[in-house]
């Protein structure tokens, strides 16, 4: 008996003629090796797809392996660079420590040598002199900013200003204020109520930590700095009325003319061991005071 398969060209012919040797094909029956016209299209397509998938997977695996190897090489190089940077940082830290130690030794030797050479020199500045220079700067800023700002607001309310010429009222008020704030090196400043009375101001106008209270506190602190700085320091109110301005210890209060005679001190000079660290502010005018 001859077996016929559905993919044979003669299948329909033998089936229709029902020849004696025709036999219906069995579904799922494997074709004998070498029989018929080869595999079905489905089997061929499946095999081709499998081959393509295997090929793609193989190439992807190779690519991933190559990428992994490249990344591993880069990470190894980065680790090596980090190690070198750490070693360099340790060397720099050791060098810095050595330099700091050498500098301190050199500084100590320099200070020792300088102290030995200047021990008997009275004309050289000391740390105390430097401290007084700083105090002098603070004093000038206090007068030019805080004292003047307070005076510009309050002098119009003073009962004393009416007896002075209009041009002199503000500097006169500042002069009175300076006498109470800085006389006696600023260590003994009257209380706020006493200050307001001396300046001709109403005692009721001062409330709590008002401007005058704050100004008094700042002057007290400055006086304490003077006391603890060492050396003999004081505020100098000495002035020769109607004399020419002494540029070494005086300067004109703006907008006074330095060529006019001195009439009164607006703010005192700051003097340390007989040396002027901050000059007087003086009021000048061409004619006598009115």
PDB file of C-alpha atoms in Angstrom, residues 99-236:
ATOM      1  CA  UNK A  99      55.307  74.266  56.685  1.00  0.00           C
ATOM      2  CA  UNK A 100      53.075  75.392  59.565  1.00  0.00           C
ATOM      3  CA  UNK A 101      55.578  74.039  62.069  1.00  0.00           C
ATOM      4  CA  UNK A 102      58.453  75.798  60.327  1.00  0.00           C
ATOM      5  CA  UNK A 103      56.496  79.062  60.149  1.00  0.00           C
ATOM      6  CA  UNK A 104      55.694  78.976  63.858  1.00  0.00           C
ATOM      7  CA  UNK A 105      59.322  78.353  64.729  1.00  0.00           C
ATOM      8  CA  UNK A 106      60.389  81.243  62.485  1.00  0.00           C
ATOM      9  CA  UNK A 107      57.699  83.517  63.953  1.00  0.00           C
ATOM     10  CA  UNK A 108      58.860  82.685  67.469  1.00  0.00           C
ATOM     11  CA  UNK A 109      62.470  83.444  66.644  1.00  0.00           C
ATOM     12  CA  UNK A 110      61.482  86.709  64.925  1.00  0.00           C
ATOM     13  CA  UNK A 111      59.417  87.840  67.916  1.00  0.00           C
ATOM     14  CA  UNK A 112      62.256  87.000  70.287  1.00  0.00           C
ATOM     15  CA  UNK A 113      64.764  88.918  68.172  1.00  0.00           C
ATOM     16  CA  UNK A 114      62.407  91.895  67.772  1.00  0.00           C
ATOM     17  CA  UNK A 115      61.700  92.024  71.502  1.00  0.00           C
ATOM     18  CA  UNK A 116      65.425  91.982  72.270  1.00  0.00           C
ATOM     19  CA  UNK A 117      66.142  94.847  69.878  1.00  0.00           C
ATOM     20  CA  UNK A 118      63.207  97.048  70.908  1.00  0.00           C
ATOM     21  CA  UNK A 119      63.288  96.425  74.646  1.00  0.00           C
ATOM     22  CA  UNK A 120      64.919  99.806  75.348  1.00  0.00           C
ATOM     23  CA  UNK A 121      63.140 101.801  72.590  1.00  0.00           C
ATOM     24  CA  UNK A 122      60.409 104.077  73.970  1.00  0.00           C
ATOM     25  CA  UNK A 123      59.539 105.625  70.622  1.00  0.00           C
ATOM     26  CA  UNK A 124      58.142 102.465  69.040  1.00  0.00           C
ATOM     27  CA  UNK A 125      54.470 101.500  68.971  1.00  0.00           C
ATOM     28  CA  UNK A 126      53.258  98.682  71.215  1.00  0.00           C
ATOM     29  CA  UNK A 127      50.122  96.588  71.231  1.00  0.00           C
ATOM     30  CA  UNK A 128      48.564  99.162  73.548  1.00  0.00           C
ATOM     31  CA  UNK A 129      49.256 101.929  71.026  1.00  0.00           C
ATOM     32  CA  UNK A 130      47.599  99.853  68.320  1.00  0.00           C
ATOM     33  CA  UNK A 131      44.583  99.345  70.567  1.00  0.00           C
ATOM     34  CA  UNK A 132      44.274 103.103  71.115  1.00  0.00           C
ATOM     35  CA  UNK A 133      44.454 103.653  67.354  1.00  0.00           C
ATOM     36  CA  UNK A 134      41.433 101.400  67.006  1.00  0.00           C
ATOM     37  CA  UNK A 135      39.653 103.255  69.826  1.00  0.00           C
ATOM     38  CA  UNK A 136      40.352 106.580  68.097  1.00  0.00           C
ATOM     39  CA  UNK A 137      38.702 105.310  64.908  1.00  0.00           C
ATOM     40  CA  UNK A 138      35.686 104.147  66.918  1.00  0.00           C
ATOM     41  CA  UNK A 139      35.502 107.524  68.670  1.00  0.00           C
ATOM     42  CA  UNK A 140      35.463 109.506  65.412  1.00  0.00           C
ATOM     43  CA  UNK A 141      32.766 107.240  63.985  1.00  0.00           C
ATOM     44  CA  UNK A 142      30.718 107.673  67.157  1.00  0.00           C
ATOM     45  CA  UNK A 143      30.893 111.484  66.938  1.00  0.00           C
ATOM     46  CA  UNK A 144      30.324 111.744  63.187  1.00  0.00           C
ATOM     47  CA  UNK A 145      27.469 109.268  63.052  1.00  0.00           C
ATOM     48  CA  UNK A 146      25.730 108.523  66.339  1.00  0.00           C
ATOM     49  CA  UNK A 147      26.240 111.815  68.194  1.00  0.00           C
ATOM     50  CA  UNK A 148      25.502 113.988  65.180  1.00  0.00           C
ATOM     51  CA  UNK A 149      22.426 111.930  64.191  1.00  0.00           C
ATOM     52  CA  UNK A 150      20.964 112.282  67.693  1.00  0.00           C
ATOM     53  CA  UNK A 151      21.748 116.008  67.809  1.00  0.00           C
ATOM     54  CA  UNK A 152      20.128 116.759  64.442  1.00  0.00           C
ATOM     55  CA  UNK A 153      16.838 115.329  65.714  1.00  0.00           C
ATOM     56  CA  UNK A 154      16.875 116.697  69.274  1.00  0.00           C
ATOM     57  CA  UNK A 155      18.501 120.133  69.107  1.00  0.00           C
ATOM     58  CA  UNK A 156      15.281 121.718  67.815  1.00  0.00           C
ATOM     59  CA  UNK A 157      13.498 120.585  70.993  1.00  0.00           C
ATOM     60  CA  UNK A 158      16.102 121.998  73.363  1.00  0.00           C
ATOM     61  CA  UNK A 159      15.154 125.017  75.471  1.00  0.00           C
ATOM     62  CA  UNK A 160      18.759 126.272  75.244  1.00  0.00           C
ATOM     63  CA  UNK A 161      19.049 126.713  71.500  1.00  0.00           C
ATOM     64  CA  UNK A 162      16.978 129.896  71.399  1.00  0.00           C
ATOM     65  CA  UNK A 163      19.816 131.863  72.969  1.00  0.00           C
ATOM     66  CA  UNK A 164      22.254 130.953  70.181  1.00  0.00           C
ATOM     67  CA  UNK A 165      22.507 132.191  66.628  1.00  0.00           C
ATOM     68  CA  UNK A 166      20.726 129.899  64.181  1.00  0.00           C
ATOM     69  CA  UNK A 167      23.982 128.862  62.458  1.00  0.00           C
ATOM     70  CA  UNK A 168      25.507 127.869  65.806  1.00  0.00           C
ATOM     71  CA  UNK A 169      22.585 125.925  67.276  1.00  0.00           C
ATOM     72  CA  UNK A 170      23.484 122.436  66.045  1.00  0.00           C
ATOM     73  CA  UNK A 171      27.263 122.619  66.807  1.00  0.00           C
ATOM     74  CA  UNK A 172      26.495 124.268  70.171  1.00  0.00           C
ATOM     75  CA  UNK A 173      24.117 121.435  71.061  1.00  0.00           C
ATOM     76  CA  UNK A 174      26.736 118.830  70.044  1.00  0.00           C
ATOM     77  CA  UNK A 175      29.367 120.666  72.125  1.00  0.00           C
ATOM     78  CA  UNK A 176      27.128 120.477  75.208  1.00  0.00           C
ATOM     79  CA  UNK A 177      26.378 116.824  74.545  1.00  0.00           C
ATOM     80  CA  UNK A 178      30.097 116.007  74.097  1.00  0.00           C
ATOM     81  CA  UNK A 179      30.990 117.600  77.424  1.00  0.00           C
ATOM     82  CA  UNK A 180      28.637 115.248  79.265  1.00  0.00           C
ATOM     83  CA  UNK A 181      29.467 112.130  77.258  1.00  0.00           C
ATOM     84  CA  UNK A 182      33.279 112.356  77.125  1.00  0.00           C
ATOM     85  CA  UNK A 183      34.434 114.507  80.021  1.00  0.00           C
ATOM     86  CA  UNK A 184      36.599 112.476  82.403  1.00  0.00           C
ATOM     87  CA  UNK A 185      37.511 109.859  79.770  1.00  0.00           C
ATOM     88  CA  UNK A 186      33.864 108.889  79.485  1.00  0.00           C
ATOM     89  CA  UNK A 187      33.995 106.774  82.634  1.00  0.00           C
ATOM     90  CA  UNK A 188      31.458 108.849  84.566  1.00  0.00           C
ATOM     91  CA  UNK A 189      28.507 109.844  82.399  1.00  0.00           C
ATOM     92  CA  UNK A 190      25.337 111.279  83.957  1.00  0.00           C
ATOM     93  CA  UNK A 191      22.193 109.205  83.856  1.00  0.00           C
ATOM     94  CA  UNK A 192      19.694 109.761  81.068  1.00  0.00           C
ATOM     95  CA  UNK A 193      17.327 112.038  83.039  1.00  0.00           C
ATOM     96  CA  UNK A 194      20.250 114.233  84.106  1.00  0.00           C
ATOM     97  CA  UNK A 195      21.529 114.398  80.543  1.00  0.00           C
ATOM     98  CA  UNK A 196      18.164 115.500  79.214  1.00  0.00           C
ATOM     99  CA  UNK A 197      17.943 118.222  81.848  1.00  0.00           C
ATOM    100  CA  UNK A 198      21.460 119.448  81.050  1.00  0.00           C
ATOM    101  CA  UNK A 199      20.622 119.544  77.341  1.00  0.00           C
ATOM    102  CA  UNK A 200      17.333 121.399  77.905  1.00  0.00           C
ATOM    103  CA  UNK A 201      15.212 118.442  76.762  1.00  0.00           C
ATOM    104  CA  UNK A 202      11.950 117.275  78.243  1.00  0.00           C
ATOM    105  CA  UNK A 203      12.416 114.249  80.510  1.00  0.00           C
ATOM    106  CA  UNK A 204       9.070 112.817  79.402  1.00  0.00           C
ATOM    107  CA  UNK A 205      10.196 112.551  75.785  1.00  0.00           C
ATOM    108  CA  UNK A 206      12.650 109.746  76.568  1.00  0.00           C
ATOM    109  CA  UNK A 207      10.965 106.332  76.578  1.00  0.00           C
ATOM    110  CA  UNK A 208      12.614 103.044  77.510  1.00  0.00           C
ATOM    111  CA  UNK A 209      15.804 102.312  75.576  1.00  0.00           C
ATOM    112  CA  UNK A 210      15.580 105.521  73.595  1.00  0.00           C
ATOM    113  CA  UNK A 211      18.265 107.091  71.391  1.00  0.00           C
ATOM    114  CA  UNK A 212      19.927 108.974  74.252  1.00  0.00           C
ATOM    115  CA  UNK A 213      20.037 105.874  76.440  1.00  0.00           C
ATOM    116  CA  UNK A 214      21.646 103.907  73.587  1.00  0.00           C
ATOM    117  CA  UNK A 215      24.138 106.696  72.900  1.00  0.00           C
ATOM    118  CA  UNK A 216      25.093 106.877  76.582  1.00  0.00           C
ATOM    119  CA  UNK A 217      25.647 103.104  76.663  1.00  0.00           C
ATOM    120  CA  UNK A 218      27.936 103.252  73.628  1.00  0.00           C
ATOM    121  CA  UNK A 219      30.020 106.022  75.192  1.00  0.00           C
ATOM    122  CA  UNK A 220      30.310 104.048  78.436  1.00  0.00           C
ATOM    123  CA  UNK A 221      31.582 101.023  76.529  1.00  0.00           C
ATOM    124  CA  UNK A 222      34.105 103.187  74.719  1.00  0.00           C
ATOM    125  CA  UNK A 223      35.300 104.589  78.063  1.00  0.00           C
ATOM    126  CA  UNK A 224      35.787 101.077  79.428  1.00  0.00           C
ATOM    127  CA  UNK A 225      37.895 100.186  76.397  1.00  0.00           C
ATOM    128  CA  UNK A 226      40.077 103.217  77.097  1.00  0.00           C
ATOM    129  CA  UNK A 227      40.569 102.179  80.728  1.00  0.00           C
ATOM    130  CA  UNK A 228      41.568  98.615  79.889  1.00  0.00           C
ATOM    131  CA  UNK A 229      43.830  99.485  76.930  1.00  0.00           C
ATOM    132  CA  UNK A 230      46.698 100.702  79.103  1.00  0.00           C
ATOM    133  CA  UNK A 231      48.715 103.941  78.800  1.00  0.00           C
ATOM    134  CA  UNK A 232      47.426 107.370  79.791  1.00  0.00           C
ATOM    135  CA  UNK A 233      44.565 108.398  77.490  1.00  0.00           C
ATOM    136  CA  UNK A 234      41.927 111.114  77.735  1.00  0.00           C
ATOM    137  CA  UNK A 235      39.632 113.420  75.748  1.00  0.00           C
ATOM    138  CA  UNK A 236      41.029 116.921  75.493  1.00  0.00           C
TER     139      UNK A 236
END
